[in-house]
Coordinates of C-alpha atoms and ligand atoms in Angstrom, one line a residue:
G191 CA -98.2 106.8 -0.5
D192 CA -94.6 107.9 0.0
K193 CA -94.3 110.6 2.5
L194 CA -90.6 111.1 2.4
P195 CA -88.5 113.0 1.7
L196 CA -89.9 115.9 3.5
V197 CA -89.1 119.6 3.8
I198 CA -90.9 121.7 6.4
N199 CA -90.1 125.3 7.4
T200 CA -91.5 128.2 9.4
W201 CA -93.3 130.9 7.4
P202 CA -94.3 131.1 3.7
F203 CA -90.6 131.2 2.8
T204 CA -91.4 129.0 -0.2
N205 CA -88.2 129.9 -2.1
A206 CA -86.3 128.3 0.7
T207 CA -88.5 125.3 0.8
T208 CA -88.1 124.9 -3.0
A209 CA -84.4 125.1 -2.8
A210 CA -84.2 122.5 0.0
W211 CA -86.7 120.3 -1.9
N212 CA -84.6 120.5 -5.1
A213 CA -81.5 119.5 -3.1
I214 CA -83.0 116.5 -1.3
F215 CA -85.4 115.3 -4.1
N216 CA -83.8 116.1 -7.4
L217 CA -80.1 116.4 -6.6
K218 CA -80.2 113.6 -4.0
K219 CA -78.2 115.6 -1.6
S220 CA -78.1 114.9 2.2
A221 CA -80.7 116.2 4.6
V222 CA -78.0 118.4 6.2
D223 CA -77.1 119.8 2.7
A224 CA -80.7 120.5 2.1
V225 CA -81.1 122.4 5.3
E226 CA -78.0 124.5 4.6
I227 CA -79.2 125.2 1.0
G228 CA -82.7 126.0 2.2
C229 CA -81.8 128.4 5.0
G230 CA -79.0 129.8 2.8
K231 CA -81.6 130.7 0.2
C232 CA -83.4 132.8 2.8
E233 CA -80.2 134.5 3.9
T234 CA -79.5 135.5 0.3
D235 CA -83.1 136.6 -0.3
Q236 CA -83.1 138.4 3.1
C237 CA -86.5 136.7 3.7
D238 CA -88.8 139.4 5.0
G239 CA -85.8 141.3 6.3
S240 CA -85.6 139.0 9.2
V241 CA -83.1 136.5 7.9
G242 CA -79.7 137.4 6.7
W243 CA -77.9 140.7 6.4
G244 CA -79.5 144.2 6.3
G245 CA -82.3 143.7 8.9
S246 CA -83.1 144.0 12.6
P247 CA -80.3 146.4 13.6
D248 CA -79.3 146.2 17.2
E249 CA -79.5 149.2 19.5
Q250 CA -76.1 150.3 18.2
G251 CA -77.2 149.9 14.6
E252 CA -75.5 146.7 13.7
T253 CA -77.1 143.6 12.2
T254 CA -75.8 140.3 13.7
L255 CA -76.7 136.8 12.8
D256 CA -77.7 133.6 14.7
A257 CA -77.9 130.2 13.0
M258 CA -77.6 126.5 13.7
I259 CA -77.6 123.2 11.9
M260 CA -78.0 119.8 13.3
D261 CA -77.6 116.3 11.9
G262 CA -80.1 114.1 13.7
R263 CA -78.3 110.9 12.5
T264 CA -75.1 111.7 14.5
H265 CA -76.2 114.5 16.8
D266 CA -73.5 116.6 15.2
V267 CA -74.2 120.3 15.6
G268 CA -72.8 123.6 14.5
A269 CA -74.1 126.9 15.8
V270 CA -73.1 130.6 15.6
G271 CA -74.4 133.4 17.8
A272 CA -74.2 137.2 17.3
L273 CA -72.1 136.6 14.2
R274 CA -70.7 139.9 12.9
R275 CA -69.9 141.0 9.3
I276 CA -70.3 137.6 7.7
K277 CA -73.4 137.0 5.5
P278 CA -73.9 133.2 5.2
A279 CA -74.5 132.4 8.9
I280 CA -75.9 128.9 8.2
S281 CA -72.8 128.0 6.3
V282 CA -70.6 129.2 9.1
A283 CA -72.6 127.0 11.4
R284 CA -72.1 124.1 9.0
A285 CA -68.4 124.8 8.9
I286 CA -68.2 124.7 12.7
M287 CA -70.0 121.3 12.6
E288 CA -67.8 119.9 9.8
F289 CA -64.3 121.4 10.6
T290 CA -64.1 121.7 14.3
T291 CA -64.9 119.6 17.4
H292 CA -66.7 122.5 18.9
T293 CA -70.4 123.2 18.7
F294 CA -71.1 126.9 19.2
L295 CA -69.0 130.0 18.4
V296 CA -70.0 133.6 19.1
G297 CA -69.4 137.2 18.1
D298 CA -66.1 138.5 16.8
Q299 CA -64.3 135.2 17.4
A300 CA -66.9 133.5 15.3
T301 CA -66.1 136.1 12.6
A302 CA -62.4 135.4 13.0
F303 CA -63.0 131.6 12.6
A304 CA -65.1 132.2 9.5
K305 CA -62.5 134.4 7.9
E306 CA -59.8 131.9 8.6
I307 CA -61.6 129.3 6.6
G308 CA -62.4 131.5 3.7
F309 CA -65.6 133.4 4.4
T310 CA -65.6 137.1 3.3
E311 CA -65.9 139.8 5.8
T312 CA -68.5 142.4 4.8
D313 CA -70.8 145.1 6.3
L314 CA -74.2 143.7 7.1
T315 CA -75.9 147.1 7.1
S316 CA -78.4 147.9 4.3
N317 CA -80.1 151.1 3.5
I318 CA -83.2 149.6 5.2
S319 CA -81.4 148.6 8.4
A320 CA -79.7 152.0 8.6
Q321 CA -83.0 153.8 8.2
M322 CA -84.7 151.5 10.8
F323 CA -81.9 152.3 13.2
K324 CA -82.2 156.1 12.5
D325 CA -86.0 156.0 12.9
W326 CA -85.8 154.1 16.2
R327 CA -83.2 156.5 17.6
N328 CA -85.3 159.5 16.6
K329 CA -88.2 158.0 18.4
N330 CA -86.4 156.7 21.5
C331 CA -83.3 158.6 22.3
Q332 CA -83.4 161.3 25.0
P333 CA -81.9 163.8 24.4
N334 CA -81.8 163.8 20.6
Y335 CA -78.1 163.8 20.7
W336 CA -77.2 163.7 17.0
Q337 CA -79.5 166.6 16.3
D338 CA -78.8 168.6 19.5
N339 CA -75.0 168.1 19.3
V340 CA -74.9 166.4 22.7
T341 CA -72.1 163.9 23.3
P342 CA -73.2 160.7 21.5
D343 CA -73.6 157.9 24.0
P344 CA -76.3 155.5 22.7
R345 CA -75.9 153.2 25.7
T346 CA -77.1 155.8 28.1
S347 CA -79.2 158.0 25.9
C348 CA -81.4 155.5 24.3
G349 CA -82.7 153.3 27.1
P350 CA -84.9 151.9 28.3
Y351 CA -86.5 151.6 24.9
R352 CA -90.2 151.0 24.4
P353 CA -91.7 147.6 23.7
I354 CA -93.7 147.5 20.4
Q355 CA -95.9 145.0 22.1
E356 CA -97.0 145.0 25.7
V357 CA -95.1 142.4 27.6
D358 CA -96.1 140.4 30.7
F359 CA -94.5 142.4 33.6
E360 CA -96.0 139.9 36.1
H361 CA -92.9 137.8 35.7
I362 CA -90.4 140.6 36.4
P363 CA -89.2 139.6 39.9
R364 CA -87.9 142.9 41.3
D365 CA -89.9 146.2 41.3
D366 CA -86.8 148.3 41.5
V367 CA -85.4 146.9 38.3
V368 CA -86.4 148.5 35.0
K369 CA -86.0 145.8 32.4
K370 CA -84.9 146.8 28.9
E371 CA -87.5 145.5 26.6
H372 CA -86.9 144.6 23.0
G373 CA -89.7 145.0 20.5
V374 CA -91.4 141.7 19.8
R375 CA -92.7 142.2 16.3
I376 CA -93.7 138.8 15.2
D377 CA -97.0 138.6 13.3
E378 CA -98.3 137.7 9.9
H379 CA -96.5 140.6 8.4
Y380 CA -93.2 140.0 10.1
H381 CA -92.2 136.5 9.4
D382 CA -89.2 136.1 11.5
T383 CA -86.6 133.4 11.4
I384 CA -86.4 130.5 9.1
G385 CA -86.5 127.2 11.0
M386 CA -86.3 124.1 8.8
V387 CA -86.5 120.3 9.2
V388 CA -85.5 118.0 6.3
I389 CA -86.0 114.2 6.3
D390 CA -84.4 112.2 3.5
S391 CA -86.1 109.1 2.0
S392 CA -84.2 106.8 4.4
G393 CA -85.5 108.7 7.5
N394 CA -82.3 110.8 8.2
V395 CA -83.4 114.0 9.9
A396 CA -81.6 117.3 9.8
S397 CA -82.7 120.7 11.2
G398 CA -81.5 124.3 11.1
T399 CA -82.3 127.9 11.7
S400 CA -81.1 131.3 10.6
T401 CA -82.2 134.8 11.7
N402 CA -81.0 138.3 12.4
G403 CA -82.9 138.2 15.7
L404 CA -85.0 141.0 17.1
N405 CA -85.0 144.7 16.2
H406 CA -83.1 147.0 18.5
K407 CA -81.9 144.2 20.7
I408 CA -79.1 145.0 23.1
A409 CA -75.8 144.4 21.3
G410 CA -74.6 140.9 22.1
R411 CA -78.0 139.5 22.5
V412 CA -78.3 135.9 21.2
G413 CA -81.8 134.5 20.6
D414 CA -83.1 131.0 20.7
S415 CA -82.4 130.2 17.1
P416 CA -78.8 129.0 17.5
I417 CA -79.5 127.2 20.8
I418 CA -79.7 123.5 20.4
G419 CA -83.2 122.2 21.3
A420 CA -84.6 125.8 21.4
G421 CA -84.3 127.0 17.8
S422 CA -84.3 123.5 16.4
Y423 CA -83.6 119.9 17.2
A424 CA -83.2 116.7 15.2
D425 CA -82.7 113.0 16.1
N426 CA -83.6 109.8 14.4
H427 CA -87.2 110.1 15.5
G428 CA -88.0 113.5 14.0
G429 CA -87.2 117.2 14.0
A430 CA -88.7 120.5 15.1
A431 CA -87.9 124.2 14.6
A432 CA -89.3 127.3 16.3
T433 CA -89.9 131.0 15.6
G434 CA -91.0 133.8 17.9
D435 CA -89.9 135.5 21.1
G436 CA -86.6 133.7 21.5
D437 CA -85.8 135.3 24.9
I438 CA -88.8 133.4 26.2
M439 CA -88.6 130.2 24.0
M440 CA -85.0 129.4 25.0
R441 CA -86.2 128.9 28.6
F442 CA -88.2 125.9 27.5
L443 CA -86.2 124.2 24.8
P444 CA -89.5 123.7 22.8
S445 CA -87.8 122.0 19.8
F446 CA -86.1 119.4 22.0
Y447 CA -89.4 118.9 24.0
A448 CA -91.4 118.3 20.8
V449 CA -88.8 115.8 19.5
M450 CA -88.8 113.9 22.8
L451 CA -92.6 113.7 22.7
M452 CA -92.5 112.4 19.1
K453 CA -89.9 109.8 20.3
M454 CA -92.5 108.6 22.9
G455 CA -95.1 108.2 20.1
V456 CA -96.9 111.5 20.2
T457 CA -98.0 112.9 16.8
P458 CA -96.1 116.0 15.5
S459 CA -99.2 118.2 15.8
V460 CA -99.7 117.2 19.4
A461 CA -96.0 117.4 20.2
A462 CA -95.9 121.0 18.7
A463 CA -99.0 122.0 20.7
E464 CA -97.6 120.6 23.9
A465 CA -94.3 122.4 23.4
I466 CA -96.2 125.7 23.0
K467 CA -98.4 124.9 26.0
S468 CA -95.3 124.4 28.2
I469 CA -94.4 128.0 27.4
I470 CA -97.8 129.8 27.7
K471 CA -98.3 128.2 31.1
Y472 CA -95.7 130.7 32.3
Y473 CA -95.9 133.4 29.6
P474 CA -99.5 133.8 28.4
N475 CA -98.5 136.8 26.2
F476 CA -95.7 134.9 24.5
V477 CA -95.8 135.1 20.7
G478 CA -94.4 132.2 18.6
A479 CA -94.8 129.0 16.7
I480 CA -93.2 125.6 16.1
V481 CA -93.1 123.1 13.3
A482 CA -92.5 119.4 13.9
A483 CA -92.1 116.3 11.7
N484 CA -91.5 112.6 12.4
V485 CA -89.6 110.0 10.4
R486 CA -92.8 108.6 9.0
G487 CA -93.2 111.9 7.2
E488 CA -96.0 113.1 9.3
Y489 CA -95.9 116.8 10.3
G490 CA -97.7 119.5 12.2
A491 CA -97.4 122.9 13.8
A492 CA -98.7 125.0 16.7
C493 CA -98.6 128.7 17.5
H494 CA -99.7 131.2 20.1
N495 CA -100.9 134.8 19.8
L496 CA -100.8 134.9 16.0
A497 CA -104.0 135.2 14.0
V498 CA -102.6 132.5 11.8
F499 CA -99.2 130.9 11.5
K500 CA -98.1 130.1 8.0
Y501 CA -95.5 127.4 7.3
S502 CA -94.3 125.7 4.1
V503 CA -94.1 122.0 3.3
A504 CA -92.8 119.9 0.4
D505 CA -93.3 116.1 0.2
P506 CA -94.1 113.6 -2.5
E507 CA -97.8 113.7 -1.7
L508 CA -98.2 117.4 -2.2
P509 CA -98.3 118.7 -5.8
N510 CA -96.1 121.7 -5.1
V511 CA -94.4 123.5 -2.2
T512 CA -97.5 124.2 -0.1
V513 CA -98.2 126.9 2.4
M514 CA -100.2 125.6 5.4
N515 CA -102.2 127.8 7.7
Q516 CA -102.1 126.9 11.3
T517 CA -104.6 128.7 13.6
C518 CA -103.5 129.3 17.2
Ligands
LIG864 C1 -85.2 135.4 18.0 N1 -86.7 133.6 17.4 O1 -84.1 135.8 17.8 C2 -85.9 134.7 16.9 C3 -86.6 135.7 16.1 C4 -87.9 135.3 15.7 O2 -90.0 136.1 15.6 O3 -88.3 134.2 15.3 N2 -88.8 136.3 15.9 O4 -85.7 135.5 19.1

């Protein structure tokens, strides 16, 4: 049967899948439009608190956003990292792609660009992120400066903070350096980052990601999600998108690798598995997952250190937007 168009995205973010499917299938919009609409839906819904505003405060309490969008037909890309005070990160990424000759803008200057072209500046803090920040400070800051009336200096008073999950210290090269660890919190209950691939009925591929990154990251930290070939990648053979510990994943460009494997004729499932394998060879404790799809409309996923990785698919052969369970 007809396997295209196709929408596939990380996690059971089915509202996002539905929005992208409606765009590509019913409204006959482009694959790039569908990715923007799908990821944008997650930003508005604040999917699991890990996409969009009001989640994952950094160690100074601020939520910042990472996003990218890629048109596999032209290899045109727009990406934004550590975006501050602007909510629709995927649309800012799209605007960078459409309205500039640049590829990747970061931080305050990305905000300035977004404002210049009409996006509204707004606080990204929610009651939830404010509380998360407060709880984290209460647990980790020595001394308890805001209660003890000590000079507030979160940079020196709060670190190094504790990992939520044990990390692989084998790979830290120098004993005399204490690495600041972020809390890797990805599991079935913390579905982090939307990564989406959309393929239209003519085989045009687009991909994108949107996330607020990791809880209590050092301010200025940019994850894998906006990095081309890490967070996602698309060309005229297929597309892939990743979720998980971005500080590790970005060292391997897993989305690029999966797409290159598909280009050489490897199935999406095997390509995804190989991309994950390339990471765990070096980082066996890595937590993450990847989805992949080719222009024939075949798709697959792979994951590591998750009980099960759920992802969402819509295509003409499935009756509805469907949540798939990938075991690791
Ligand atoms: C990041 N990959 O910023 C994202 C977040 C994520 O599970 O997917 N966490 O590292």
